[in-house]
Every structure is written in C-alpha cells, then in structure tokens.
C-alpha cells in the first residue's frame, strides 16, 4: 500500500494494557500528525511532529505518548487508557509548512479503530 | 484557539441538485482552508482547498468560496450524484494545526 499506512487497523485493549499504534508514510513528507476521531465530535489534533521534533501537544493526557524516530514513522504508545479513549485514531503527513509559510495538504492514513474495555 | 463551525450537520438532496455546506472560523491569521470527504469506514480525503490569496476555486462539480472579511467559506457541489454521499469536513489552519468542523453528512438520493 502506498501513501500513509497504519497498523493495526483494529485494536481492543483492557484498561491495564500497553499497546502501540504505528504509522508509516511513503510520500517523502517531513511532518506527521496524530488525530482522534470520535462520534459526534470534530477531528481533534493530538500531536504534531515536524522534522522529527514535536511542535504541538494539544493538552493530551500523558497516557498517550508519541514517538517519531524518523520522518517516515510515527508511533502512539498507549497505557492505562479509559473507555472514553475508544475512537478512531488517524495519522496524517504533509510537507513541513516552513516558518511563516503556507500550510501544505495533509494526507490521512486509514486509521486504527481502538476499543478500550 | 481556533474555532470552526460547520452547518448543516446533515443534508439530503436529490440527485442532480446542488449542495452547499458553510463554515465559519475565528482565527484571522488562518490562511489555508481544506475540505475533506470521508466515506463510511474510510479515511478523510482532500477534495479541494483554498488559500487566503483567492476568493474562489473550482474543480469540475466542486467549488469553494472564501470571504476573509466575514471569516466564512463554503463548499458547493453541483449536479450531485449518489457517490457524493459521505461526510464532508471543513478545516482552517492555525499554525501547524488544522482545526476541523464537526462534519456534514450528505445524502444524495436517486
């Protein structure tokens, strides 16, 4: 598969488990994003990495921990989640907007459907 | 932070009719306004975007208009087809972030 890929596509976990979501982009981009999509709510930006540095953290609880080892890979480590964390987690990538420059198009992965029991 | 309001939340039209979805934003520094289409069980996909240096952009049956003074932008779909049925999201940038509206569920009936 080309573009932006995510694994796993579905995940069921208990509140005491530790799991990780993986995202990989094959577009040569240098910015990557994690979003949370819940029913009846807008897409919520969680984290932004640009040039492998975290540039935004939107008041996300510490039970979510991102990692960006290189410009093609992004992880979201999960531990001691709550049932209200059940949602679709979407990864996206784009070219880095550059300081003061215009934003570039974000391309989304297919998402990981997470259920926390 | 940026607040993006989107209306209507649901829209039902007959095939061949036009559909209009409207969004407002609050950050006067926003300069990029994409629209995404998300079909059931699939990822959001960009259908059209507009930047603040233009007021209107068209791509076949889809057009977007932007009024920076009033801080609102709209998506227009003409000659709608059943395959246009999906959830449509508007967004406005705030720095690196894209702030999304809550989405409009469009149903095109044959």
GROMACS .gro file of C-alpha atoms in nm:
model
  227
    1UNK     CA    1   0.000   0.000   0.000
    2UNK     CA    2   0.127   0.346  -0.085
    3UNK     CA    3   0.067   0.681   0.083
    4UNK     CA    4   0.007   0.665   0.456
    5UNK     CA    5  -0.037   0.328   0.627
    6UNK     CA    6  -0.141   0.247   0.981
    7UNK     CA    7  -0.126  -0.071   1.189
    8UNK     CA    8  -0.313  -0.230   1.344
    9UNK     CA    9  -0.642  -0.139   1.179
   10UNK     CA   10  -0.841  -0.258   1.480
   11UNK     CA   11  -0.735  -0.288   1.843
   12UNK     CA   12  -0.922  -0.398   2.153
   13UNK     CA   13  -0.745  -0.348   2.483
   14UNK     CA   14  -0.813  -0.352   2.852
   15UNK     CA   15  -0.751  -0.051   3.072
   16UNK     CA   16  -0.431  -0.201   3.216
   17UNK     CA   17  -0.275  -0.297   2.882
   18UNK     CA   18   0.009  -0.127   2.700
   19UNK     CA   19  -0.008  -0.113   2.322
   20UNK     CA   20   0.134   0.094   2.038
   21UNK     CA   21  -0.011   0.229   1.716
   22UNK     CA   22   0.216   0.261   1.416
   23UNK     CA   23   0.204   0.497   1.120
   24UNK     CA   24   0.427   0.499   0.815
   25UNK     CA   25   0.427   0.744   0.526
   26UNK     CA   26   0.573   0.677   0.182
   27UNK     CA   27   0.525   1.030   0.043
   28UNK     CA   28   0.858   1.186   0.132
   29UNK     CA   29   0.691   1.421   0.380
   30UNK     CA   30   0.862   1.563   0.687
   31UNK     CA   31   0.566   1.647   0.911
   32UNK     CA   32   0.339   1.391   1.077
   33UNK     CA   33   0.025   1.421   1.288
   34UNK     CA   34  -0.195   1.219   1.523
   35UNK     CA   35  -0.570   1.291   1.531
   36UNK     CA   36  -0.853   1.143   1.736
   37UNK     CA   37  -1.192   1.100   1.569
   38UNK     CA   38  -1.487   1.031   1.800
   39UNK     CA   39  -1.852   1.009   1.707
   40UNK     CA   40  -2.034   1.345   1.705
   41UNK     CA   41  -1.710   1.541   1.760
   42UNK     CA   42  -1.469   1.715   1.525
   43UNK     CA   43  -1.137   1.562   1.437
   44UNK     CA   44  -0.910   1.653   1.727
   45UNK     CA   45  -0.541   1.719   1.671
   46UNK     CA   46  -0.331   1.541   1.933
   47UNK     CA   47   0.033   1.579   1.830
   48UNK     CA   48   0.241   1.729   1.550
   49UNK     CA   49   0.596   1.636   1.458
   50UNK     CA   50   0.794   1.840   1.210
   51UNK     CA   51   1.144   1.736   1.107
   52UNK     CA   52   1.121   1.475   1.387
   53UNK     CA   53   1.066   1.737   1.657
   54UNK     CA   54   0.737   1.762   1.843
   55UNK     CA   55   0.592   2.105   1.767
   56UNK     CA   56   0.241   2.074   1.910
   57UNK     CA   57   0.087   1.888   2.200
   58UNK     CA   58  -0.277   1.976   2.241
   59UNK     CA   59  -0.320   1.909   2.613
   60UNK     CA   60  -0.329   1.536   2.556
   61UNK     CA   61  -0.328   1.315   2.869
   62UNK     CA   62   0.005   1.152   2.949
   63UNK     CA   63  -0.143   0.805   2.894
   64UNK     CA   64  -0.082   0.885   2.523
   65UNK     CA   65   0.286   0.906   2.437
   66UNK     CA   66   0.403   0.981   2.081
   67UNK     CA   67   0.733   0.886   1.925
   68UNK     CA   68   0.881   0.990   1.592
   69UNK     CA   69   1.209   0.804   1.528
   70UNK     CA   70   1.243   0.940   1.172
   71UNK     CA   71   1.044   1.140   0.921
   72UNK     CA   72   0.868   0.831   0.782
   73UNK     CA   73   0.747   0.671   1.105
   74UNK     CA   74   0.523   0.781   1.388
   75UNK     CA   75   0.408   0.583   1.690
   76UNK     CA   76   0.147   0.639   1.956
   77UNK     CA   77   0.215   0.445   2.275
   78UNK     CA   78  -0.090   0.374   2.487
   79UNK     CA   79  -0.107   0.276   2.854
   80UNK     CA   80  -0.377   0.267   3.121
   81UNK     CA   81  -0.639   0.401   2.882
   82UNK     CA   82  -1.000   0.478   2.973
   83UNK     CA   83  -1.316   0.362   2.793
   84UNK     CA   84  -1.372   0.721   2.672
   85UNK     CA   85  -1.047   0.689   2.475
   86UNK     CA   86  -1.223   0.450   2.238
   87UNK     CA   87  -1.216   0.619   1.897
   88UNK     CA   88  -1.063   0.613   1.552
   89UNK     CA   89  -0.702   0.729   1.565
   90UNK     CA   90  -0.586   0.883   1.240
   91UNK     CA   91  -0.233   0.958   1.132
   92UNK     CA   92  -0.156   1.218   0.866
   93UNK     CA   93   0.151   1.356   0.694
   94UNK     CA   94   0.243   1.665   0.494
   95UNK     CA   95   0.537   1.868   0.386
   96UNK     CA   96   0.657   2.089   0.667
   97UNK     CA   97   0.485   2.427   0.633
   98UNK     CA   98   0.813   2.613   0.693
   99UNK     CA   99   0.827   2.907   0.925
  100UNK     CA  100   0.573   3.165   0.810
  101UNK     CA  101   0.492   2.968   0.501
  102UNK     CA  102   0.161   2.837   0.376
  103UNK     CA  103   0.044   2.502   0.514
  104UNK     CA  104   0.059   2.205   0.284
  105UNK     CA  105  -0.201   1.937   0.220
  106UNK     CA  106  -0.233   1.670   0.488
  107UNK     CA  107  -0.280   1.311   0.371
  108UNK     CA  108  -0.451   1.072   0.610
  109UNK     CA  109  -0.394   0.708   0.685
  110UNK     CA  110  -0.685   0.462   0.715
  111UNK     CA  111  -0.691   0.486   1.094
  112UNK     CA  112  -0.683   0.244   1.386
  113UNK     CA  113  -1.021   0.169   1.541
  114UNK     CA  114  -0.946   0.145   1.915
  115UNK     CA  115  -1.183  -0.004   2.169
  116UNK     CA  116  -1.094   0.019   2.538
  117UNK     CA  117  -1.283  -0.223   2.760
  118UNK     CA  118  -0.761   2.857   1.989
  119UNK     CA  119  -0.928   2.836   1.651
  120UNK     CA  120  -1.297   2.751   1.645
  121UNK     CA  121  -1.453   2.618   1.324
  122UNK     CA  122  -1.831   2.596   1.298
  123UNK     CA  123  -1.990   2.392   1.020
  124UNK     CA  124  -2.352   2.382   0.901
  125UNK     CA  125  -2.568   2.196   0.836
  126UNK     CA  126  -2.485   1.876   1.023
  127UNK     CA  127  -2.699   1.673   0.783
  128UNK     CA  128  -2.807   1.749   0.428
  129UNK     CA  129  -3.028   1.546   0.199
  130UNK     CA  130  -3.062   1.636  -0.169
  131UNK     CA  131  -3.197   1.472  -0.481
  132UNK     CA  132  -2.959   1.356  -0.748
  133UNK     CA  133  -2.882   1.641  -0.983
  134UNK     CA  134  -2.948   1.914  -0.727
  135UNK     CA  135  -2.679   2.133  -0.572
  136UNK     CA  136  -2.547   2.105  -0.217
  137UNK     CA  137  -2.395   2.386  -0.013
  138UNK     CA  138  -2.205   2.348   0.314
  139UNK     CA  139  -2.093   2.651   0.513
  140UNK     CA  140  -1.815   2.704   0.768
  141UNK     CA  141  -1.702   2.992   0.983
  142UNK     CA  142  -1.372   3.033   1.163
  143UNK     CA  143  -1.238   3.259   1.435
  144UNK     CA  144  -0.861   3.295   1.380
  145UNK     CA  145  -0.799   3.592   1.150
  146UNK     CA  146  -0.449   3.456   1.082
  147UNK     CA  147  -0.586   3.141   0.914
  148UNK     CA  148  -0.474   3.125   0.554
  149UNK     CA  149  -0.549   2.768   0.443
  150UNK     CA  150  -0.895   2.610   0.417
  151UNK     CA  151  -0.919   2.249   0.300
  152UNK     CA  152  -1.230   2.035   0.255
  153UNK     CA  153  -1.220   1.662   0.316
  154UNK     CA  154  -1.464   1.389   0.217
  155UNK     CA  155  -1.492   1.079   0.436
  156UNK     CA  156  -1.690   0.780   0.318
  157UNK     CA  157  -1.809   0.526   0.571
  158UNK     CA  158  -1.518   0.326   0.710
  159UNK     CA  159  -1.260   0.511   0.502
  160UNK     CA  160  -1.000   0.778   0.560
  161UNK     CA  161  -1.068   1.150   0.507
  162UNK     CA  162  -0.958   1.254   0.157
  163UNK     CA  163  -0.891   1.607   0.037
  164UNK     CA  164  -1.135   1.716  -0.232
  165UNK     CA  165  -1.047   2.082  -0.267
  166UNK     CA  166  -0.867   2.356  -0.076
  167UNK     CA  167  -0.837   2.731  -0.094
  168UNK     CA  168  -0.575   2.973   0.031
  169UNK     CA  169  -0.640   3.322   0.151
  170UNK     CA  170  -0.500   3.493  -0.157
  171UNK     CA  171  -0.800   3.382  -0.366
  172UNK     CA  172  -1.174   3.417  -0.319
  173UNK     CA  173  -1.299   3.123  -0.522
  174UNK     CA  174  -1.169   2.799  -0.663
  175UNK     CA  175  -1.342   2.544  -0.884
  176UNK     CA  176  -1.268   2.186  -0.980
  177UNK     CA  177  -1.532   2.033  -1.209
  178UNK     CA  178  -1.852   1.998  -1.000
  179UNK     CA  179  -1.692   2.124  -0.680
  180UNK     CA  180  -1.626   2.488  -0.587
  181UNK     CA  181  -1.517   2.664  -0.272
  182UNK     CA  182  -1.562   3.031  -0.187
  183UNK     CA  183  -1.383   3.228   0.082
  184UNK     CA  184  -1.479   3.556   0.246
  185UNK     CA  185  -1.189   3.656   0.471
  186UNK     CA  186  -1.360   3.969   0.597
  187UNK     CA  187  -1.657   3.773   0.725
  188UNK     CA  188  -1.441   3.471   0.815
  189UNK     CA  189  -1.652   3.220   0.632
  190UNK     CA  190  -1.604   2.974   0.349
  191UNK     CA  191  -1.839   2.743   0.166
  192UNK     CA  192  -1.835   2.424  -0.038
  193UNK     CA  193  -2.063   2.398  -0.340
  194UNK     CA  194  -2.132   2.069  -0.516
  195UNK     CA  195  -2.334   2.091  -0.836
  196UNK     CA  196  -2.514   1.810  -1.023
  197UNK     CA  197  -2.487   1.584  -0.722
  198UNK     CA  198  -2.457   1.208  -0.770
  199UNK     CA  199  -2.525   0.921  -0.526
  200UNK     CA  200  -2.148   0.864  -0.496
  201UNK     CA  201  -2.119   1.213  -0.345
  202UNK     CA  202  -2.291   1.074  -0.034
  203UNK     CA  203  -2.038   1.097   0.252
  204UNK     CA  204  -1.938   1.312   0.547
  205UNK     CA  205  -1.769   1.638   0.449
  206UNK     CA  206  -1.534   1.825   0.683
  207UNK     CA  207  -1.411   2.179   0.654
  208UNK     CA  208  -1.094   2.294   0.827
  209UNK     CA  209  -0.895   2.608   0.889
  210UNK     CA  210  -0.532   2.621   0.984
  211UNK     CA  211  -0.386   2.773   1.297
  212UNK     CA  212  -0.013   2.745   1.258
  213UNK     CA  213   0.070   2.377   1.210
  214UNK     CA  214  -0.272   2.269   1.329
  215UNK     CA  215  -0.580   2.207   1.120
  216UNK     CA  216  -0.898   2.272   1.316
  217UNK     CA  217  -1.192   2.081   1.177
  218UNK     CA  218  -1.564   2.141   1.175
  219UNK     CA  219  -1.794   1.871   1.309
  220UNK     CA  220  -1.880   1.747   0.963
  221UNK     CA  221  -2.183   1.742   0.735
  222UNK     CA  222  -2.343   1.413   0.646
  223UNK     CA  223  -2.457   1.449   0.284
  224UNK     CA  224  -2.708   1.204   0.139
  225UNK     CA  225  -2.782   1.214  -0.234
  226UNK     CA  226  -3.093   1.017  -0.322
  227UNK     CA  227  -3.151   0.885  -0.676
   0.00000   0.00000   0.00000
